[in-house]
Each structure stands twice: as structure tokens, then as C-alpha cells.
Amino acid sequence: MLRKGELLAVQTQHLETAFDVRCLAIPTDDLSNSQKLAGVVVNLIEAELNEGASQDVYLCGESKGSLSGFEGSSENPP
């Protein structure tokens, strides 16, 4: 079931006290495969790190977003 970030939104209010939280919303009409979405995730993380964001990155997601995060992190280990 796609919840469109509803579950994550409930959790981030507690995470925001300890982490610099970023959100990526994948449009419902985006039919990109997981490899392409993983590339987008990796590029966004690299851009944040280049702008001075914390070097520690924790990924979480729901549905297809979690798959993209896992795939991107497995292709780009620390």
C-alpha cells in the first residue's frame, strides 16, 4: 500500500531532533526503474555532502523509495 510519505512524516518529527532530515518524493507517475532512482538518490546525497552536510548519512524510505535507497547505498558504500 502506498502511503505517500504519511508514515515517514509521523516519524520525522522525532528524528528531526537528532538528524538533519531530507525528503525525496517520487511522483506517482514516475515509472523509472530502481537503478535510475538509486542514481538520483546517490546524486542528491553527493550534492548535500559537497555543500557541507554531515558526513554521516542514514537512509530510510517506504515502498519503492526504500528500495532505491538500499540499491544506491549498496552501489556506493562508505
PDB file of N, CA and C in Angstrom:
ATOM      1  N   MET A   1       0.843  -1.179   0.000  1.00  0.00           N
ATOM      2  CA  MET A   1       0.000   0.000   0.000  1.00  0.00           C
ATOM      3  C   MET A   1       0.888   1.242   0.000  1.00  0.00           C
ATOM      4  N   LEU A   2       0.654   2.130  -0.931  1.00  0.00           N
ATOM      5  CA  LEU A   2       1.411   3.377  -0.984  1.00  0.00           C
ATOM      6  C   LEU A   2       0.794   4.378  -0.018  1.00  0.00           C
ATOM      7  N   ARG A   3       1.613   4.892   0.864  1.00  0.00           N
ATOM      8  CA  ARG A   3       1.104   5.828   1.865  1.00  0.00           C
ATOM      9  C   ARG A   3       1.533   7.263   1.570  1.00  0.00           C
ATOM     10  N   LYS A   4       2.315   7.453   0.499  1.00  0.00           N
ATOM     11  CA  LYS A   4       2.717   8.794   0.064  1.00  0.00           C
ATOM     12  C   LYS A   4       3.427   9.576   1.161  1.00  0.00           C
ATOM     13  N   GLY A   5       4.262   8.901   1.928  1.00  0.00           N
ATOM     14  CA  GLY A   5       5.054   9.578   2.939  1.00  0.00           C
ATOM     15  C   GLY A   5       4.369   9.794   4.266  1.00  0.00           C
ATOM     16  N   GLU A   6       3.138   9.329   4.406  1.00  0.00           N
ATOM     17  CA  GLU A   6       2.413   9.580   5.656  1.00  0.00           C
ATOM     18  C   GLU A   6       3.121   8.966   6.866  1.00  0.00           C
ATOM     19  N   LEU A   7       3.591   7.738   6.722  1.00  0.00           N
ATOM     20  CA  LEU A   7       4.264   7.086   7.835  1.00  0.00           C
ATOM     21  C   LEU A   7       5.575   7.789   8.157  1.00  0.00           C
ATOM     22  N   LEU A   8       6.334   8.146   7.145  1.00  0.00           N
ATOM     23  CA  LEU A   8       7.599   8.832   7.365  1.00  0.00           C
ATOM     24  C   LEU A   8       7.378  10.181   8.034  1.00  0.00           C
ATOM     25  N   ALA A   9       6.350  10.894   7.641  1.00  0.00           N
ATOM     26  CA  ALA A   9       6.073  12.204   8.226  1.00  0.00           C
ATOM     27  C   ALA A   9       5.833  12.105   9.725  1.00  0.00           C
ATOM     28  N   VAL A  10       5.179  11.070  10.160  1.00  0.00           N
ATOM     29  CA  VAL A  10       4.935  10.878  11.594  1.00  0.00           C
ATOM     30  C   VAL A  10       6.259  10.623  12.310  1.00  0.00           C
ATOM     31  N   GLN A  11       7.144   9.867  11.692  1.00  0.00           N
ATOM     32  CA  GLN A  11       8.408   9.512  12.316  1.00  0.00           C
ATOM     33  C   GLN A  11       9.426  10.644  12.293  1.00  0.00           C
ATOM     34  N   THR A  12       9.409  11.485  11.273  1.00  0.00           N
ATOM     35  CA  THR A  12      10.449  12.505  11.156  1.00  0.00           C
ATOM     36  C   THR A  12      10.360  13.569  12.236  1.00  0.00           C
ATOM     37  N   GLN A  13       9.206  13.803  12.789  1.00  0.00           N
ATOM     38  CA  GLN A  13       9.128  14.817  13.845  1.00  0.00           C
ATOM     39  C   GLN A  13      10.002  14.429  15.029  1.00  0.00           C
ATOM     40  N   HIS A  14      10.215  13.151  15.251  1.00  0.00           N
ATOM     41  CA  HIS A  14      11.108  12.705  16.322  1.00  0.00           C
ATOM     42  C   HIS A  14      12.547  12.606  15.822  1.00  0.00           C
ATOM     43  N   LEU A  15      12.735  12.237  14.589  1.00  0.00           N
ATOM     44  CA  LEU A  15      14.076  12.130  14.021  1.00  0.00           C
ATOM     45  C   LEU A  15      14.740  13.499  13.880  1.00  0.00           C
ATOM     46  N   GLU A  16      13.943  14.534  13.635  1.00  0.00           N
ATOM     47  CA  GLU A  16      14.488  15.864  13.383  1.00  0.00           C
ATOM     48  C   GLU A  16      15.217  16.443  14.589  1.00  0.00           C
ATOM     49  N   THR A  17      14.996  15.885  15.758  1.00  0.00           N
ATOM     50  CA  THR A  17      15.721  16.378  16.931  1.00  0.00           C
ATOM     51  C   THR A  17      17.168  15.903  16.937  1.00  0.00           C
ATOM     52  N   ALA A  18      17.467  14.820  16.215  1.00  0.00           N
ATOM     53  CA  ALA A  18      18.822  14.271  16.214  1.00  0.00           C
ATOM     54  C   ALA A  18      19.476  14.256  14.832  1.00  0.00           C
ATOM     55  N   PHE A  19      18.679  14.430  13.775  1.00  0.00           N
ATOM     56  CA  PHE A  19      19.200  14.320  12.417  1.00  0.00           C
ATOM     57  C   PHE A  19      18.757  15.503  11.571  1.00  0.00           C
ATOM     58  N   ASP A  20      19.550  15.772  10.544  1.00  0.00           N
ATOM     59  CA  ASP A  20      19.190  16.764   9.536  1.00  0.00           C
ATOM     60  C   ASP A  20      18.419  16.006   8.457  1.00  0.00           C
ATOM     61  N   VAL A  21      17.113  15.999   8.547  1.00  0.00           N
ATOM     62  CA  VAL A  21      16.263  15.152   7.708  1.00  0.00           C
ATOM     63  C   VAL A  21      16.016  15.795   6.351  1.00  0.00           C
ATOM     64  N   ARG A  22      16.149  14.984   5.308  1.00  0.00           N
ATOM     65  CA  ARG A  22      15.813  15.397   3.945  1.00  0.00           C
ATOM     66  C   ARG A  22      14.767  14.434   3.412  1.00  0.00           C
ATOM     67  N   CYS A  23      13.878  14.915   2.574  1.00  0.00           N
ATOM     68  CA  CYS A  23      12.834  14.073   1.985  1.00  0.00           C
ATOM     69  C   CYS A  23      12.917  14.137   0.472  1.00  0.00           C
ATOM     70  N   LEU A  24      12.690  13.014  -0.145  1.00  0.00           N
ATOM     71  CA  LEU A  24      12.604  12.924  -1.595  1.00  0.00           C
ATOM     72  C   LEU A  24      11.272  12.265  -1.904  1.00  0.00           C
ATOM     73  N   ALA A  25      10.441  12.951  -2.636  1.00  0.00           N
ATOM     74  CA  ALA A  25       9.145  12.392  -3.037  1.00  0.00           C
ATOM     75  C   ALA A  25       9.221  11.971  -4.494  1.00  0.00           C
ATOM     76  N   ILE A  26       8.861  10.736  -4.741  1.00  0.00           N
ATOM     77  CA  ILE A  26       8.837  10.218  -6.116  1.00  0.00           C
ATOM     78  C   ILE A  26       7.413  10.379  -6.637  1.00  0.00           C
ATOM     79  N   PRO A  27       7.232  11.144  -7.713  1.00  0.00           N
ATOM     80  CA  PRO A  27       5.879  11.339  -8.244  1.00  0.00           C
ATOM     81  C   PRO A  27       5.226   9.999  -8.610  1.00  0.00           C
ATOM     82  N   THR A  28       3.943   9.919  -8.426  1.00  0.00           N
ATOM     83  CA  THR A  28       3.231   8.667  -8.700  1.00  0.00           C
ATOM     84  C   THR A  28       3.304   8.263 -10.171  1.00  0.00           C
ATOM     85  N   ASP A  29       3.529   9.220 -11.067  1.00  0.00           N
ATOM     86  CA  ASP A  29       3.611   8.876 -12.490  1.00  0.00           C
ATOM     87  C   ASP A  29       5.046   8.602 -12.950  1.00  0.00           C
ATOM     88  N   ASP A  30       6.014   8.613 -12.029  1.00  0.00           N
ATOM     89  CA  ASP A  30       7.405   8.302 -12.356  1.00  0.00           C
ATOM     90  C   ASP A  30       7.568   6.789 -12.410  1.00  0.00           C
ATOM     91  N   LEU A  31       7.794   6.270 -13.590  1.00  0.00           N
ATOM     92  CA  LEU A  31       7.919   4.829 -13.785  1.00  0.00           C
ATOM     93  C   LEU A  31       9.379   4.394 -13.949  1.00  0.00           C
ATOM     94  N   SER A  32      10.299   5.210 -13.435  1.00  0.00           N
ATOM     95  CA  SER A  32      11.718   4.876 -13.519  1.00  0.00           C
ATOM     96  C   SER A  32      11.997   3.576 -12.784  1.00  0.00           C
ATOM     97  N   ASN A  33      12.984   2.826 -13.299  1.00  0.00           N
ATOM     98  CA  ASN A  33      13.357   1.600 -12.604  1.00  0.00           C
ATOM     99  C   ASN A  33      14.179   1.935 -11.363  1.00  0.00           C
ATOM    100  N   SER A  34      14.404   0.940 -10.531  1.00  0.00           N
ATOM    101  CA  SER A  34      15.075   1.190  -9.255  1.00  0.00           C
ATOM    102  C   SER A  34      16.517   1.653  -9.445  1.00  0.00           C
ATOM    103  N   GLN A  35      17.181   1.212 -10.505  1.00  0.00           N
ATOM    104  CA  GLN A  35      18.552   1.660 -10.747  1.00  0.00           C
ATOM    105  C   GLN A  35      18.606   3.156 -11.032  1.00  0.00           C
ATOM    106  N   LYS A  36      17.678   3.637 -11.831  1.00  0.00           N
ATOM    107  CA  LYS A  36      17.656   5.072 -12.144  1.00  0.00           C
ATOM    108  C   LYS A  36      17.338   5.879 -10.881  1.00  0.00           C
ATOM    109  N   LEU A  37      16.363   5.422 -10.115  1.00  0.00           N
ATOM    110  CA  LEU A  37      16.019   6.132  -8.878  1.00  0.00           C
ATOM    111  C   LEU A  37      17.177   6.096  -7.884  1.00  0.00           C
ATOM    112  N   ALA A  38      17.900   4.976  -7.829  1.00  0.00           N
ATOM    113  CA  ALA A  38      19.067   4.877  -6.952  1.00  0.00           C
ATOM    114  C   ALA A  38      20.114   5.911  -7.361  1.00  0.00           C
ATOM    115  N   GLY A  39      20.291   6.094  -8.665  1.00  0.00           N
ATOM    116  CA  GLY A  39      21.226   7.106  -9.150  1.00  0.00           C
ATOM    117  C   GLY A  39      20.820   8.503  -8.726  1.00  0.00           C
ATOM    118  N   VAL A  40      19.529   8.781  -8.760  1.00  0.00           N
ATOM    119  CA  VAL A  40      19.027  10.085  -8.316  1.00  0.00           C
ATOM    120  C   VAL A  40      19.332  10.277  -6.828  1.00  0.00           C
ATOM    121  N   VAL A  41      19.086   9.244  -6.032  1.00  0.00           N
ATOM    122  CA  VAL A  41      19.347   9.318  -4.588  1.00  0.00           C
ATOM    123  C   VAL A  41      20.829   9.581  -4.333  1.00  0.00           C
ATOM    124  N   VAL A  42      21.687   8.835  -5.001  1.00  0.00           N
ATOM    125  CA  VAL A  42      23.131   8.997  -4.823  1.00  0.00           C
ATOM    126  C   VAL A  42      23.568  10.404  -5.209  1.00  0.00           C
ATOM    127  N   ASN A  43      23.077  10.906  -6.329  1.00  0.00           N
ATOM    128  CA  ASN A  43      23.444  12.261  -6.772  1.00  0.00           C
ATOM    129  C   ASN A  43      22.995  13.317  -5.772  1.00  0.00           C
ATOM    130  N   LEU A  44      21.800  13.169  -5.227  1.00  0.00           N
ATOM    131  CA  LEU A  44      21.309  14.143  -4.247  1.00  0.00           C
ATOM    132  C   LEU A  44      22.136  14.103  -2.959  1.00  0.00           C
ATOM    133  N   ILE A  45      22.504  12.908  -2.523  1.00  0.00           N
ATOM    134  CA  ILE A  45      23.330  12.787  -1.317  1.00  0.00           C
ATOM    135  C   ILE A  45      24.702  13.413  -1.558  1.00  0.00           C
ATOM    136  N   GLU A  46      25.299  13.123  -2.709  1.00  0.00           N
ATOM    137  CA  GLU A  46      26.603  13.709  -3.019  1.00  0.00           C
ATOM    138  C   GLU A  46      26.535  15.230  -3.058  1.00  0.00           C
ATOM    139  N   ALA A  47      25.466  15.784  -3.609  1.00  0.00           N
ATOM    140  CA  ALA A  47      25.303  17.237  -3.653  1.00  0.00           C
ATOM    141  C   ALA A  47      25.204  17.816  -2.248  1.00  0.00           C
ATOM    142  N   GLU A  48      24.465  17.154  -1.365  1.00  0.00           N
ATOM    143  CA  GLU A  48      24.349  17.620   0.022  1.00  0.00           C
ATOM    144  C   GLU A  48      25.702  17.569   0.724  1.00  0.00           C
ATOM    145  N   LEU A  49      26.440  16.480   0.518  1.00  0.00           N
ATOM    146  CA  LEU A  49      27.747  16.350   1.157  1.00  0.00           C
ATOM    147  C   LEU A  49      28.725  17.396   0.637  1.00  0.00           C
ATOM    148  N   ASN A  50      28.652  17.705  -0.655  1.00  0.00           N
ATOM    149  CA  ASN A  50      29.521  18.730  -1.232  1.00  0.00           C
ATOM    150  C   ASN A  50      29.209  20.121  -0.709  1.00  0.00           C
ATOM    151  N   GLU A  51      27.987  20.319  -0.232  1.00  0.00           N
ATOM    152  CA  GLU A  51      27.604  21.622   0.312  1.00  0.00           C
ATOM    153  C   GLU A  51      27.841  21.699   1.814  1.00  0.00           C
ATOM    154  N   GLY A  52      28.513  20.694   2.375  1.00  0.00           N
ATOM    155  CA  GLY A  52      28.896  20.755   3.782  1.00  0.00           C
ATOM    156  C   GLY A  52      27.966  20.050   4.742  1.00  0.00           C
ATOM    157  N   ALA A  53      27.053  19.228   4.245  1.00  0.00           N
ATOM    158  CA  ALA A  53      26.166  18.479   5.146  1.00  0.00           C
ATOM    159  C   ALA A  53      26.994  17.460   5.928  1.00  0.00           C
ATOM    160  N   SER A  54      26.435  16.978   7.001  1.00  0.00           N
ATOM    161  CA  SER A  54      27.094  15.967   7.824  1.00  0.00           C
ATOM    162  C   SER A  54      27.568  14.803   6.960  1.00  0.00           C
ATOM    163  N   GLN A  55      28.708  14.242   7.304  1.00  0.00           N
ATOM    164  CA  GLN A  55      29.252  13.121   6.540  1.00  0.00           C
ATOM    165  C   GLN A  55      28.553  11.803   6.856  1.00  0.00           C
ATOM    166  N   ASP A  56      27.815  11.744   7.935  1.00  0.00           N
ATOM    167  CA  ASP A  56      27.059  10.538   8.269  1.00  0.00           C
ATOM    168  C   ASP A  56      25.706  10.588   7.582  1.00  0.00           C
ATOM    169  N   VAL A  57      25.397   9.561   6.793  1.00  0.00           N
ATOM    170  CA  VAL A  57      24.143   9.520   6.056  1.00  0.00           C
ATOM    171  C   VAL A  57      23.388   8.264   6.444  1.00  0.00           C
ATOM    172  N   TYR A  58      22.143   8.441   6.841  1.00  0.00           N
ATOM    173  CA  TYR A  58      21.253   7.334   7.159  1.00  0.00           C
ATOM    174  C   TYR A  58      20.069   7.433   6.210  1.00  0.00           C
ATOM    175  N   LEU A  59      19.756   6.324   5.562  1.00  0.00           N
ATOM    176  CA  LEU A  59      18.645   6.319   4.614  1.00  0.00           C
ATOM    177  C   LEU A  59      17.456   5.574   5.190  1.00  0.00           C
ATOM    178  N   CYS A  60      16.306   6.101   4.949  1.00  0.00           N
ATOM    179  CA  CYS A  60      15.080   5.371   5.274  1.00  0.00           C
ATOM    180  C   CYS A  60      14.075   5.715   4.184  1.00  0.00           C
ATOM    181  N   GLY A  61      13.131   4.850   4.013  1.00  0.00           N
ATOM    182  CA  GLY A  61      12.136   5.094   2.986  1.00  0.00           C
ATOM    183  C   GLY A  61      11.003   4.114   3.118  1.00  0.00           C
ATOM    184  N   GLU A  62       9.978   4.373   2.364  1.00  0.00           N
ATOM    185  CA  GLU A  62       8.878   3.423   2.353  1.00  0.00           C
ATOM    186  C   GLU A  62       8.568   3.061   0.911  1.00  0.00           C
ATOM    187  N   SER A  63       8.168   1.851   0.716  1.00  0.00           N
ATOM    188  CA  SER A  63       7.795   1.330  -0.590  1.00  0.00           C
ATOM    189  C   SER A  63       8.975   1.404  -1.559  1.00  0.00           C
ATOM    190  N   LYS A  64       8.762   1.942  -2.744  1.00  0.00           N
ATOM    191  CA  LYS A  64       9.803   1.990  -3.772  1.00  0.00           C
ATOM    192  C   LYS A  64      10.981   2.866  -3.333  1.00  0.00           C
ATOM    193  N   GLY A  65      10.710   3.844  -2.509  1.00  0.00           N
ATOM    194  CA  GLY A  65      11.781   4.722  -2.025  1.00  0.00           C
ATOM    195  C   GLY A  65      12.815   3.977  -1.200  1.00  0.00           C
ATOM    196  N   SER A  66      12.384   3.022  -0.418  1.00  0.00           N
ATOM    197  CA  SER A  66      13.343   2.266   0.383  1.00  0.00           C
ATOM    198  C   SER A  66      14.202   1.379  -0.511  1.00  0.00           C
ATOM    199  N   LEU A  67      13.609   0.819  -1.547  1.00  0.00           N
ATOM    200  CA  LEU A  67      14.391   0.009  -2.480  1.00  0.00           C
ATOM    201  C   LEU A  67      15.453   0.835  -3.175  1.00  0.00           C
ATOM    202  N   SER A  68      15.111   2.044  -3.577  1.00  0.00           N
ATOM    203  CA  SER A  68      16.073   2.920  -4.244  1.00  0.00           C
ATOM    204  C   SER A  68      17.208   3.291  -3.307  1.00  0.00           C
ATOM    205  N   GLY A  69      16.874   3.544  -2.065  1.00  0.00           N
ATOM    206  CA  GLY A  69      17.901   3.877  -1.079  1.00  0.00           C
ATOM    207  C   GLY A  69      18.853   2.726  -0.838  1.00  0.00           C
ATOM    208  N   PHE A  70      18.310   1.535  -0.678  1.00  0.00           N
ATOM    209  CA  PHE A  70      19.162   0.363  -0.453  1.00  0.00           C
ATOM    210  C   PHE A  70      20.041   0.082  -1.660  1.00  0.00           C
ATOM    211  N   GLU A  71      19.484   0.183  -2.847  1.00  0.00           N
ATOM    212  CA  GLU A  71      20.265  -0.080  -4.044  1.00  0.00           C
ATOM    213  C   GLU A  71      21.372   0.968  -4.191  1.00  0.00           C
ATOM    214  N   GLY A  72      21.041   2.219  -3.953  1.00  0.00           N
ATOM    215  CA  GLY A  72      22.054   3.274  -4.064  1.00  0.00           C
ATOM    216  C   GLY A  72      23.157   3.118  -3.046  1.00  0.00           C
ATOM    217  N   SER A  73      22.809   2.741  -1.825  1.00  0.00           N
ATOM    218  CA  SER A  73      23.839   2.592  -0.808  1.00  0.00           C
ATOM    219  C   SER A  73      24.700   1.352  -1.061  1.00  0.00           C
ATOM    220  N   SER A  74      24.127   0.321  -1.638  1.00  0.00           N
ATOM    221  CA  SER A  74      24.930  -0.877  -1.917  1.00  0.00           C
ATOM    222  C   SER A  74      25.918  -0.635  -3.056  1.00  0.00           C
ATOM    223  N   GLU A  75      25.573   0.273  -3.946  1.00  0.00           N
ATOM    224  CA  GLU A  75      26.483   0.588  -5.056  1.00  0.00           C
ATOM    225  C   GLU A  75      27.529   1.619  -4.662  1.00  0.00           C
ATOM    226  N   ASN A  76      27.307   2.322  -3.560  1.00  0.00           N
ATOM    227  CA  ASN A  76      28.219   3.395  -3.115  1.00  0.00           C
ATOM    228  C   ASN A  76      28.488   3.275  -1.628  1.00  0.00           C
ATOM    229  N   PRO A  77      29.172   2.219  -1.208  1.00  0.00           N
ATOM    230  CA  PRO A  77      29.418   2.047   0.232  1.00  0.00           C
ATOM    231  C   PRO A  77      30.329   3.157   0.758  1.00  0.00           C
ATOM    232  N   PRO A  78      30.316   3.364   2.081  1.00  0.00           N
ATOM    233  CA  PRO A  78      31.152   4.440   2.662  1.00  0.00           C
ATOM    234  C   PRO A  78      32.625   4.226   2.425  1.00  0.00           C
TER     235      PRO A  78
END
